[in-house]
Short mmCIF file of C-alpha atoms in Angstrom, two decimals:
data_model
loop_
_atom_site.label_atom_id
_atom_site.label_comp_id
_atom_site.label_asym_id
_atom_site.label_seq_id
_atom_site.Cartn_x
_atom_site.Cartn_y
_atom_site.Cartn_z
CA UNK A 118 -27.43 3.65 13.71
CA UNK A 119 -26.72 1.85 17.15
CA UNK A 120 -27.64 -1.08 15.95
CA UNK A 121 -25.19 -0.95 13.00
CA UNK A 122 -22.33 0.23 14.97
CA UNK A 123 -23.11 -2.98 17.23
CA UNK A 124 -22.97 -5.30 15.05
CA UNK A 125 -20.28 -4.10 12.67
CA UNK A 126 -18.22 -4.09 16.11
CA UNK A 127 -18.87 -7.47 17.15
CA UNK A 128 -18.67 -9.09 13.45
CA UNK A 129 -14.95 -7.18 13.38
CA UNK A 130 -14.01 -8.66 16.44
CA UNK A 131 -15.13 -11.95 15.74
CA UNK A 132 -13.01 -12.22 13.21
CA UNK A 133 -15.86 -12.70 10.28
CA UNK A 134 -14.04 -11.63 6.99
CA UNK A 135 -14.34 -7.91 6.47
CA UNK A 136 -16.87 -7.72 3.67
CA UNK A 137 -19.25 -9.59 5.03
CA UNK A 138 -18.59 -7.40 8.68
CA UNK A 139 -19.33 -4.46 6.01
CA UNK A 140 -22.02 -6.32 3.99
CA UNK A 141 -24.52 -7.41 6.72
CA UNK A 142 -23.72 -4.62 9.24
CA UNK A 143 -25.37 -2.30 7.17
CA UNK A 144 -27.95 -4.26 5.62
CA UNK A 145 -29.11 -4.15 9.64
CA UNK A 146 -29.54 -0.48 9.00
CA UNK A 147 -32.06 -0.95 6.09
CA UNK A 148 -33.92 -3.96 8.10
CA UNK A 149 -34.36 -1.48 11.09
CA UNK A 150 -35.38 1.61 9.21
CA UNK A 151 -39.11 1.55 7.55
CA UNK A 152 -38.77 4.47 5.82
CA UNK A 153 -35.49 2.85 3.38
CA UNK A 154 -36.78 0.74 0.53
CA UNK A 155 -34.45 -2.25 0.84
CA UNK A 156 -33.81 -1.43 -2.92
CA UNK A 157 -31.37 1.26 -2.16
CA UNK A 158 -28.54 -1.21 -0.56
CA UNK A 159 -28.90 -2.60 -3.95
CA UNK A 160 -28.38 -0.15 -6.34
CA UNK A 161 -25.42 1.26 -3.83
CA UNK A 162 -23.89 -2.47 -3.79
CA UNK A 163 -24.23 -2.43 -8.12
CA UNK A 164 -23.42 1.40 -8.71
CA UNK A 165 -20.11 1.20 -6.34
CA UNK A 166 -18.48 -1.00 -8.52
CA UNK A 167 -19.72 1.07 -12.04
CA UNK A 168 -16.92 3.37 -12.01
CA UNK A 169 -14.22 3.80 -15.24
CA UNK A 170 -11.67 5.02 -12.84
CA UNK A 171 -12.00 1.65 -10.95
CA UNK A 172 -10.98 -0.49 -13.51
CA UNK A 173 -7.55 0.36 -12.55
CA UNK A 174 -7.43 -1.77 -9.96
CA UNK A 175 -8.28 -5.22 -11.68
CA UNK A 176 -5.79 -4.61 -14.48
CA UNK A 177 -2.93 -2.99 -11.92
CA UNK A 178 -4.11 -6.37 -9.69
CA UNK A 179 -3.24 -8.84 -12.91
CA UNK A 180 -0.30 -6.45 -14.16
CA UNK A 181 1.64 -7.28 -10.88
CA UNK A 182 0.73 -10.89 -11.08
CA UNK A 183 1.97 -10.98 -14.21
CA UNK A 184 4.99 -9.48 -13.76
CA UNK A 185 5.56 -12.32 -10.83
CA UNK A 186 5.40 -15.37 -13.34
CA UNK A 187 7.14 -13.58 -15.82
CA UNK A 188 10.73 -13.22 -13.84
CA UNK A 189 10.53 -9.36 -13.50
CA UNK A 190 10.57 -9.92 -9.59
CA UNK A 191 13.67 -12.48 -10.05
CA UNK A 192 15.79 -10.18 -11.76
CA UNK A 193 14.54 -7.02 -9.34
CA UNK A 194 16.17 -9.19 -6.42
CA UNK A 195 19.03 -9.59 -8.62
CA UNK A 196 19.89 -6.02 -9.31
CA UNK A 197 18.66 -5.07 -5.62
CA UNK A 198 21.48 -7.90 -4.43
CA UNK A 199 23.89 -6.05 -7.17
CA UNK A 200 23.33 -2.53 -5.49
CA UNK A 201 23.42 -3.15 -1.70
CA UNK A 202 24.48 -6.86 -1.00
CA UNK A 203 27.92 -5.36 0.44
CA UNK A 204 26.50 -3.28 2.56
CA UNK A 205 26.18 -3.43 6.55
CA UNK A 206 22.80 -5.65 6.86
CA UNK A 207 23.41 -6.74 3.28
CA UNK A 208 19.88 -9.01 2.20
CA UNK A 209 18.13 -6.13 5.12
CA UNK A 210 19.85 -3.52 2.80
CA UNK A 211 18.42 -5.61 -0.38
CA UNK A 212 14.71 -6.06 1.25
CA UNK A 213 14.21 -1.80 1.00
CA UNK A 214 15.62 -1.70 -2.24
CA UNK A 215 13.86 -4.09 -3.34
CA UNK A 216 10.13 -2.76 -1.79
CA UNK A 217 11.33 0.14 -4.04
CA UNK A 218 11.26 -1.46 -6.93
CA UNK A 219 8.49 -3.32 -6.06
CA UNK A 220 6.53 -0.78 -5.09
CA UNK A 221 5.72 -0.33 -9.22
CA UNK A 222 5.15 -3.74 -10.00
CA UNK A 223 3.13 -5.56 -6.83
CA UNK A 224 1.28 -2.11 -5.78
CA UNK A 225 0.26 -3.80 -2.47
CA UNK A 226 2.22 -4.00 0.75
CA UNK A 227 0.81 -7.76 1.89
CA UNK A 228 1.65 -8.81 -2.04
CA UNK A 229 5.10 -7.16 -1.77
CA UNK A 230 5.78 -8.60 1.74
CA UNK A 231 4.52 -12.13 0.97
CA UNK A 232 6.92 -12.59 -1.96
CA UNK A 233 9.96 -11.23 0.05
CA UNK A 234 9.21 -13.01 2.89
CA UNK A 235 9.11 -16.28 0.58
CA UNK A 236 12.67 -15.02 -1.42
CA UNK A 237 14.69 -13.70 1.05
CA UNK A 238 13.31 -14.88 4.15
CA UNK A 239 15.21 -18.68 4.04
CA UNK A 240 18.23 -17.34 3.26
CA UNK A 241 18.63 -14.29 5.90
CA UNK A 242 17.53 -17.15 8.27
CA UNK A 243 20.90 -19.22 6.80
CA UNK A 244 23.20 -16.11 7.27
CA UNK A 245 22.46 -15.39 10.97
CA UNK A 246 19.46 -13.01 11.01
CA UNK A 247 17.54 -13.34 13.95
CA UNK A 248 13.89 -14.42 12.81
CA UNK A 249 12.00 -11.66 14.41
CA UNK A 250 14.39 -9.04 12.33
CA UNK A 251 13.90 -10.18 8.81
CA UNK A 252 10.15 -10.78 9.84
CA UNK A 253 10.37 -6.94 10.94
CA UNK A 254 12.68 -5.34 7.65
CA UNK A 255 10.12 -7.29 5.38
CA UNK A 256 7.15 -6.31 7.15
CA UNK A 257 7.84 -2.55 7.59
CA UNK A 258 9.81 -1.70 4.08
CA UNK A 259 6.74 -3.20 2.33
CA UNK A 260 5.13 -0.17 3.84
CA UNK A 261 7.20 2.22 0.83
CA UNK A 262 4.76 0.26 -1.75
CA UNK A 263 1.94 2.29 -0.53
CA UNK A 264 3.10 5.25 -1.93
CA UNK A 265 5.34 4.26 -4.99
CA UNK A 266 3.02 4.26 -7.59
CA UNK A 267 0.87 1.80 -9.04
CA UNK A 268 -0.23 1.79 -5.22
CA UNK A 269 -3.47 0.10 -5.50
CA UNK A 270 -4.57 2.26 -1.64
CA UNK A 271 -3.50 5.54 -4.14
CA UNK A 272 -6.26 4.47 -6.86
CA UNK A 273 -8.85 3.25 -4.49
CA UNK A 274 -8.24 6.63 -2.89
CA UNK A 275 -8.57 8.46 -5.69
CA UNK A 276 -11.44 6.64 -7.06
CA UNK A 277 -13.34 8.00 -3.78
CA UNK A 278 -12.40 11.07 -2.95
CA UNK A 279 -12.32 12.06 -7.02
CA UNK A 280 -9.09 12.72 -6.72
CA UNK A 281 -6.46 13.17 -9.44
CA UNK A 282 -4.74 9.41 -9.80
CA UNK A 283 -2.24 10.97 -11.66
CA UNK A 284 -1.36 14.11 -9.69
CA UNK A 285 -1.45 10.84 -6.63
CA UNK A 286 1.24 8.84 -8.51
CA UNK A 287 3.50 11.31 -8.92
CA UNK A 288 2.93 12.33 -5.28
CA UNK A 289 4.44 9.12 -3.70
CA UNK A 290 7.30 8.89 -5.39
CA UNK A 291 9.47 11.37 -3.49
CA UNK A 292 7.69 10.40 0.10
CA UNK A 293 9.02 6.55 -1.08
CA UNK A 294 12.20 7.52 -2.21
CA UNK A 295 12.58 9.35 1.11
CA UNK A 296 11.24 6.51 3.31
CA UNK A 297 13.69 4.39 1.55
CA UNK A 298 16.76 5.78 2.93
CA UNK A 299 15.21 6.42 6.15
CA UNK A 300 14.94 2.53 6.17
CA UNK A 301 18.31 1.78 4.84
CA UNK A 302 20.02 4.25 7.79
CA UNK A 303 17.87 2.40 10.15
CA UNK A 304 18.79 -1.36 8.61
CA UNK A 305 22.45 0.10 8.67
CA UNK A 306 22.27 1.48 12.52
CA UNK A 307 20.15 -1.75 13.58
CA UNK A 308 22.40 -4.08 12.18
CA UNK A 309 25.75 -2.49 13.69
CA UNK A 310 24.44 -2.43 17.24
CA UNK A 311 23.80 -6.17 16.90
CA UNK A 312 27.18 -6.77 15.25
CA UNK A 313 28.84 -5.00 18.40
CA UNK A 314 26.80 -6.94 21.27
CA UNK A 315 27.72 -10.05 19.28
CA UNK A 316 23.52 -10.93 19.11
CA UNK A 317 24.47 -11.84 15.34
CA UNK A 318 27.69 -11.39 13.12
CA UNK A 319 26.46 -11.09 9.12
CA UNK A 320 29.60 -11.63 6.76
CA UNK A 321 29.53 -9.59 4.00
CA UNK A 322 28.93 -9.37 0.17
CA UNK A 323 31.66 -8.85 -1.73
CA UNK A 324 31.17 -5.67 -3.86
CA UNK A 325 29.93 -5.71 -7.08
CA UNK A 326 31.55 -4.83 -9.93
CA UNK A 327 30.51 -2.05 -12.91
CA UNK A 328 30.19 -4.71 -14.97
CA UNK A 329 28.29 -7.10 -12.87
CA UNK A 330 25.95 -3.87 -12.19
CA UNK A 331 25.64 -3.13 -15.58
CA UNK A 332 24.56 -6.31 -16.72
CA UNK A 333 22.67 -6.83 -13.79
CA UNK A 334 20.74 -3.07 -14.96
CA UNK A 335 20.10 -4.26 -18.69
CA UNK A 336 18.49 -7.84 -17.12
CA UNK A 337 16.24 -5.71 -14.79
CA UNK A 338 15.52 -3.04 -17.47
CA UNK A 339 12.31 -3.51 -18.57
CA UNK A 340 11.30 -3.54 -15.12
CA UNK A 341 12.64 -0.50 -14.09
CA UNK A 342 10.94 0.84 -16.93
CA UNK A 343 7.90 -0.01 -16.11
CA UNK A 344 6.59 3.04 -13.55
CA UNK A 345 8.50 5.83 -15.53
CA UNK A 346 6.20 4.50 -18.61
CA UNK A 347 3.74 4.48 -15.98
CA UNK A 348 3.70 8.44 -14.92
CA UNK A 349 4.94 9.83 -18.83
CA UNK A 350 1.83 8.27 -20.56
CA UNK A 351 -0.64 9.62 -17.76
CA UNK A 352 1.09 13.05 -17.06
CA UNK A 353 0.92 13.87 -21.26
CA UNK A 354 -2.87 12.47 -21.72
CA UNK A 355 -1.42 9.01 -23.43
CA UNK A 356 -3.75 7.02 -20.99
CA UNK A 357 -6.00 7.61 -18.17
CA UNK A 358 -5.38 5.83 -15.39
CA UNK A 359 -7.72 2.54 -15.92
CA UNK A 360 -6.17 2.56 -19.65
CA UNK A 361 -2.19 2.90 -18.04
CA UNK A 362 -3.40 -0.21 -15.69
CA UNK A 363 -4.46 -1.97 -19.26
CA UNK A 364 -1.55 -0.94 -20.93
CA UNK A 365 0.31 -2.57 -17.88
CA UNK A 366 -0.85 -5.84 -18.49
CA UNK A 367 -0.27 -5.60 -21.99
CA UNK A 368 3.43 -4.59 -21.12
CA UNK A 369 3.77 -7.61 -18.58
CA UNK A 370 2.99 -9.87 -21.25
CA UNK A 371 4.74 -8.72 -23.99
CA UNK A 372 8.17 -8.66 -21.26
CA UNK A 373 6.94 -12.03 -20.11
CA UNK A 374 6.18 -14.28 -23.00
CA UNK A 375 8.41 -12.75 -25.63
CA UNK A 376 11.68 -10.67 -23.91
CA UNK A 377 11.79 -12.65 -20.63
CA UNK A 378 10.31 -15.58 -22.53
CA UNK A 379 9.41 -17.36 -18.82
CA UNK A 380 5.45 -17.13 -19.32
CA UNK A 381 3.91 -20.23 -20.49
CA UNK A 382 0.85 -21.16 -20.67
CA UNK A 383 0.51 -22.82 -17.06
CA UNK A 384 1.98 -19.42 -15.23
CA UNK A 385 -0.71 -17.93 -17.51
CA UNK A 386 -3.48 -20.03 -16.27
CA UNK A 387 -1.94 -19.77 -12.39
CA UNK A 388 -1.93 -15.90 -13.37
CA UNK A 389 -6.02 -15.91 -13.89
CA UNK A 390 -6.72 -17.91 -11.18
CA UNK A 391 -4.87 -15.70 -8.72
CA UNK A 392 -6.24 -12.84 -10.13
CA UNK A 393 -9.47 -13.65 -10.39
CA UNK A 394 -9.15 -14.44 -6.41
CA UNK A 395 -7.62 -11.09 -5.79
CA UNK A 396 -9.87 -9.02 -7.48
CA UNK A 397 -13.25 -11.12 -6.40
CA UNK A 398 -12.06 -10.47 -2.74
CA UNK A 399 -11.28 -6.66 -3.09
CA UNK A 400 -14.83 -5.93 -5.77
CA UNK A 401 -16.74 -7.88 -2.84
CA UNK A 402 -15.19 -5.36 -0.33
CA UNK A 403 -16.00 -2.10 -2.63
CA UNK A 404 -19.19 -3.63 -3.24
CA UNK A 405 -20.77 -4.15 0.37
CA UNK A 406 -18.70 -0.42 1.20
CA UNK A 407 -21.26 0.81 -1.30
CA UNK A 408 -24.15 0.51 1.48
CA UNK A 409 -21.51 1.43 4.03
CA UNK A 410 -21.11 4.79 2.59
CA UNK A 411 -24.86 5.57 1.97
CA UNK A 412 -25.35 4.26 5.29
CA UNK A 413 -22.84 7.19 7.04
CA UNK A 414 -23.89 10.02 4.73
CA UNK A 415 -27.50 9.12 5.81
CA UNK A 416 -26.77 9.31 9.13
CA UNK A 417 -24.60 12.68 8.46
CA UNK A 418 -21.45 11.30 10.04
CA UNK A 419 -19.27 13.06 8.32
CA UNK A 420 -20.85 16.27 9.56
CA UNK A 421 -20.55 15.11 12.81
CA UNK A 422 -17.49 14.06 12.76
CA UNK A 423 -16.21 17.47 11.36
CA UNK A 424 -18.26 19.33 13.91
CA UNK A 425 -16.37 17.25 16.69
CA UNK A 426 -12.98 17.36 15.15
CA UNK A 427 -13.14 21.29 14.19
CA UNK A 428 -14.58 21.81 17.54
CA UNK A 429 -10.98 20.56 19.20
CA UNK A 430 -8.96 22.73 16.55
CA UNK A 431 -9.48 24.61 13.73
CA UNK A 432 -5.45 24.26 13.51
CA UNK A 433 -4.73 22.79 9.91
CA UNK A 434 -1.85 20.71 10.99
CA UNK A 435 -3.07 19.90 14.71
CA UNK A 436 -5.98 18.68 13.11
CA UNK A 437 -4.22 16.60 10.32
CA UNK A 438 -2.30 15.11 13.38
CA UNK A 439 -5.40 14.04 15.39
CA UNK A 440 -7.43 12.29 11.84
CA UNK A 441 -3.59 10.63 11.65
CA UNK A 442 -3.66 9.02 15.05
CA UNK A 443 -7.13 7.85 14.78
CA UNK A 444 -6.41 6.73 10.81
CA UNK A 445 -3.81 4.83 12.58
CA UNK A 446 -5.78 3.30 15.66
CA UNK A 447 -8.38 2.23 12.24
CA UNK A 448 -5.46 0.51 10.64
CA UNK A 449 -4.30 -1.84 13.78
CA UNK A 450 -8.10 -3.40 12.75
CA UNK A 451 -8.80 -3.16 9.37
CA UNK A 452 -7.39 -3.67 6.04
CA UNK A 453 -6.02 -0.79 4.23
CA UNK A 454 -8.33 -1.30 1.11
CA UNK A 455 -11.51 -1.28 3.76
CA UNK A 456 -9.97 2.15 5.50
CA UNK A 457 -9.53 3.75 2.36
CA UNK A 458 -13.37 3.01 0.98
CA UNK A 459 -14.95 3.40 4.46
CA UNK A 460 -12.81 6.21 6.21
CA UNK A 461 -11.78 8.46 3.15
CA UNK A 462 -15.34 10.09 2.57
CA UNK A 463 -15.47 11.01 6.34
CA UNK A 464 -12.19 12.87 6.85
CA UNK A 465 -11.14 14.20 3.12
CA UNK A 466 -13.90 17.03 3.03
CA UNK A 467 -12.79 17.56 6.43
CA UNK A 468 -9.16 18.22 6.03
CA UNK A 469 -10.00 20.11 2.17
CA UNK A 470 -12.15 22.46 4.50
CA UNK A 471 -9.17 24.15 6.84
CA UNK A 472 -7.03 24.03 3.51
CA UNK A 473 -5.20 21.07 3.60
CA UNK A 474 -4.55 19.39 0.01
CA UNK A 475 -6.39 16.22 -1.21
CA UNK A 476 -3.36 14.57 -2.57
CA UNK A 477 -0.79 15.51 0.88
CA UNK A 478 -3.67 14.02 2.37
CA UNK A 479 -3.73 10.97 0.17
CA UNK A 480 0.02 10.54 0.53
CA UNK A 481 -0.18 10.70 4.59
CA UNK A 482 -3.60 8.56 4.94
CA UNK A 483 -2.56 5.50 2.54
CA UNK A 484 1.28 5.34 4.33
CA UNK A 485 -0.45 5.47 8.24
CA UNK A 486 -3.35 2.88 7.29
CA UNK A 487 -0.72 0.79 5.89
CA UNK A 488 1.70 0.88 8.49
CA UNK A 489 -1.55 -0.36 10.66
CA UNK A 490 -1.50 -3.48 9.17
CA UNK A 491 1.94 -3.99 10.00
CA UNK A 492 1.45 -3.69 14.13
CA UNK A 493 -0.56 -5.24 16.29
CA UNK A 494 -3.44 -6.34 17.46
CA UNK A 495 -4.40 -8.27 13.96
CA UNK A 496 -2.32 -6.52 11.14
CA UNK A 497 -2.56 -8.37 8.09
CA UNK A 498 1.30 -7.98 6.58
CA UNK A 499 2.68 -8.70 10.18
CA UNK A 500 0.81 -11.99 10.54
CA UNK A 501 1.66 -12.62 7.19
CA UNK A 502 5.47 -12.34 6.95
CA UNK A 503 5.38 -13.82 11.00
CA UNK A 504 3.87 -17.33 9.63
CA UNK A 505 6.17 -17.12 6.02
CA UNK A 506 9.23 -16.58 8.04
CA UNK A 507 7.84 -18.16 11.35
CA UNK A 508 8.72 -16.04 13.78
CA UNK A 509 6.62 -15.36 17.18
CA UNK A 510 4.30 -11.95 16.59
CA UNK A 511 6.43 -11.09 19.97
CA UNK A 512 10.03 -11.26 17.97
CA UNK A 513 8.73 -9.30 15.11
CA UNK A 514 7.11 -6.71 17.42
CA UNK A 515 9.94 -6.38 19.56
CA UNK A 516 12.33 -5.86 16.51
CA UNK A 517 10.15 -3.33 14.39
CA UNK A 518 10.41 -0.27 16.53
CA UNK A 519 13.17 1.29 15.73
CA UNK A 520 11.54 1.25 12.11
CA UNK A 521 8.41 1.95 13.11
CA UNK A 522 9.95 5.18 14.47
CA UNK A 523 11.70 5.82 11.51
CA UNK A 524 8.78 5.73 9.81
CA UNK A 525 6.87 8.37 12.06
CA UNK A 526 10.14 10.63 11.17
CA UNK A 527 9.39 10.21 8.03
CA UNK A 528 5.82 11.37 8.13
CA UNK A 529 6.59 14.15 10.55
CA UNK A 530 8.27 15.48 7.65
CA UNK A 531 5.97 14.84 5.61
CA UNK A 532 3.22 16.18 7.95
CA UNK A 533 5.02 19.75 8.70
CA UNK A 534 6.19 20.05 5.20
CA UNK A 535 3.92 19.26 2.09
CA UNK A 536 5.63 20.86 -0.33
CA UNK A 537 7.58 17.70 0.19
CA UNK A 538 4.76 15.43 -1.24
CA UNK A 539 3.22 18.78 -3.15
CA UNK A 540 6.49 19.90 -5.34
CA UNK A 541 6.29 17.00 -7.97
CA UNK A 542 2.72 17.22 -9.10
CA UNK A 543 2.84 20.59 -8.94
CA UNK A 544 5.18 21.03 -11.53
CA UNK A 545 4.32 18.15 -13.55
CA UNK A 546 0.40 18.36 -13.38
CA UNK A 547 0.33 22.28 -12.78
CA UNK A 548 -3.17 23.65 -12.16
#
C-alpha cells in the first residue's frame, strides 16, 4: 500500500495525465503483492465500465455537443442577454444566467466555462471588464452546472454510490437556482464597488422589451425545454436515466437538423470526433479507477478512514464539515470526474452511517469538488478560462473571492439545512 500511495503521489505531481497516475499506480499494488493474480486488475479495468446506468454519460457527453453545433447555446446567450443585459455588471449578470441554462445542456463545468469564456470573454474585454474579473464570473458561475441536472459529476456519482440519478437530478435544481442569485447579488455588489472607485465604468444595456423577450423565449424554447423533459420522463418511469441521456441526443438532433436547421453534416462529423475524444478520456479514467477501487477496499480504507473520522466526531454535521474540507483540499488536485470515482466509495457509507442522506451528500460533494477545480494550485476550469481569456492565474485569483465566498454561503446553507436539497425529491420521488 506504501508503495502505491508513493507513486500515485509523485505521478500526480508530475503532472502525468490522471488516468495513467490512476492506471499504473495501482497496477504497482498487484506487481508487489504475490498473493493477487494480476488477472484481477483486469476484470476490475473491463467490469467498471459494464454498467447500464453508465451509459448516461456517453449519450449526456454527445447530447451537449450536439446541442453546441446545433445553435441551442447561441440562442441561450441570446435570451440570457434579453433577461439581464441591463443590469449592473450586464454580460457578468448574463454569464450566471447563462451557466443556468447551461447547466442542462453542457452538464460539465470546464465544457460550460470553455464556451463562455470563448462567447463572452472578447467582448466583456471590449466593454471595460478587467481581465482577471470575467476570467473569475466565468470560472466560478460554471460551478452551478454541477448541480443543474444533466450534471455528468451527479451520474458518475450515482453510478457509484447506487444512488438514485433521478432522485439526484431533481436534487440540484433548487441548490442551482439558489447559487444563481447568490452569484448575481455578488456580480451586482462586485461590479458597483468598482464603478464607485472608478477601477472600471460598464455602460449599460438598454432594457429589453416584452416583445424582444418574448421572441427572444420562443427562439430559446426548445432549449429551455430540454431539462424539464429531462426530470418528467425519469420521475414517471418514461426513461431510465441512460435511456433520458439517449433520448437527449435524439432530441438534439431532431432541434438541430430539422427546427434549428444549423446541423449539417460537417458539425455532425466535428460532433463525433469531439465526442469520441470526450468520452475516450473520461471511460479511460473509470476504467483504470476500476483497480483503484479494488485496490482501497482491499486494503480496507474505507474502514479506516471511518474509524479515524468517527473517532474525531460522531457529530452528523461536524463530520459532514470535516469530509467537505478535505473533499475540497482533493479538488485543488484532481479532476472532479477522478474525485467522484475514487473518493465517493470512501466517504458515502461513511456519512449514510451517522444518518446523513446519499443524495444531500451528492449535492454537497459534486458542488465542493467542482469548485476545486476552479482555485488553485492546478484547477482545471481556472487554467482553462485564464488562457481563453488570458488573464494571469494571479488576476483571476485575486478577483474570485468574493464569489468564492458566496459560494461557501451557499453551501453553509445547504450544509445546516438539507431539507433545502431534500424537499424536491422528496415529494417528487417519495419513498
Amino acid at each position: 500500500m506504501l508503495i502505491f500511495g508513493i507513486l500515485f503521489v509523485v505521478f500526480l505531481l508530475s503532472g502525468m495525465p490522471l488516468a495513467f497516475t490512476i492506471g499504473i499506480s495501482s497496477l504497482a499494488f498487484f506487481f508487489a503483492q504475490s498473493d493477487l493474480p494480476y488477472a484481477i486488475a483486469v476484470q476490475k479495468m473491463i467490469s467498471s465500465t459494464q454498467s447500464f446506468p453508465l451509459l448516461a454519460v456517453p449519450f449526456f457527453v454527445m447530447a451537449g455537443n450536439l446541442m453546441n453545433a446545433a445553435g441551442i447555446t447561441k440562442r441561450l446567450v441570446k435570451f440570457s442577454t434579453v433577461l439581464t443585459g441591463h443590469m449592473t455588471g450586464g454580460l457578468a449578470q448574463v454569464s450566471v444566467i447563462l451557466s443556468t441554462l447551461m447547466g442542462g445542456i453542457s452538464g460539465s463545468a470546464v465544457a460550460d466555462a470553455a464556451m463562455e469564456s470563448r462567447l463572452l470573454g472578447p467582448d466583456m474585454t471590449k466593454q471595460g471588464y478587467p481581465k482577471g474579473y470575467s476570467a473569475a464570473v466565468i470560472g466560478l458561475t460554471s460551478l452551478i452546472t454541477a448541480t443543474i441536472p444533466p450534471s455528468v459529476g451527479l451520474i458518475l456519482y450515482g453510478f457509484v454510490g447506487e444512488v438514485s440519478i433521478g432522485r439526484l437530478f431533481v436534487a440540484g435544481i433548487i441548490p442551482g437556482a439558489i447559487m444563481c442569485l447568490i452569484l448575481m447579488v455578488t456580480v451586482n455588489l462586485t461590479m458597483k464597488s468598482k464603478e464607485k472607485k472608478g477601477i472600471c465604468v460598464i455602460p449599460r444595456m438598454p432594457k429589453a422589451s416584452a416583445k424582444e423577450l418574448g421572441t427572444s423565449f420562443l427562439e430559446s424554447f426548445w432549449a429551455l425545454l430540454f431539462p424539464i423533459l429531462l426530470i418528467v420522463t425519469i420521475r414517471f418511469g418514461i426513461f431510465t436515466s441512460s435511456e433520458a441521456g439517449a433520448f437527449a441526443v435524439v432530441y438534439a438532433f431532431v432541434v438541430g437538423a430539422f427546427v434549428y436547421r444549423e446541423l449539417d453534416i460537417k458539425s455532425a462529423g466535428e460532433v463525433l470526433r469531439q465526442t469520441i475524444n470526450d468520452n475516450g478520456m473520461i471511460m479511460l479514467i473509470i476504467a483504470c479507477s476500476g483497480i483503484f477501487g479494488y485496490v482501497i477496499v482491499y486494503n480496507q480504507l474505507p474502514q479506516t478512514m471511518a474509524q479515524f473520522i468517527t473517532g474525531i466526531t460522531t457529530h452528523p454535521q461536524l463530520l459532514l464539515l470535516i469530509i467537505l474540507v478535505f473533499l475540497f483540499i482533493a479538488g485543488m488536485f484532481m479532476e472532479a470526474t477522478v474525485n467522484t470515482l475514487l473518493l465517493t466509495p470512501i466517504f458515502l457509507p461513511i456519512v449514510t452511517s451517522v444518518g446523513i442522506d446519499p443524495i444531500h451528500f451528492g449535492i454537497l460533494m459534486m458542488t465542493i469538488v467542482t469548485m476545486g477545480g476552479m482555485t488553485p494550485p492546478v484547477g482545471v476550469t481556472m487554467y482553462t478560462t485564464c488562457q481563453l481569456i488570458g488573464c494571469p492565474t494571479e488576476d483571476y485569483v485575486k478577483e474570485s473571492v468574493p464569489f468564492v465566498a458566496a459560494i461557501i454561503v451557499e453551501i453553509a446553507l445547504l450544509l445546516f439545512f438539507p431539507q433545502i436539497v431534500m424537499w424536491l425529491p422528496n415529494v417528487l420521488f417519495p419513498v
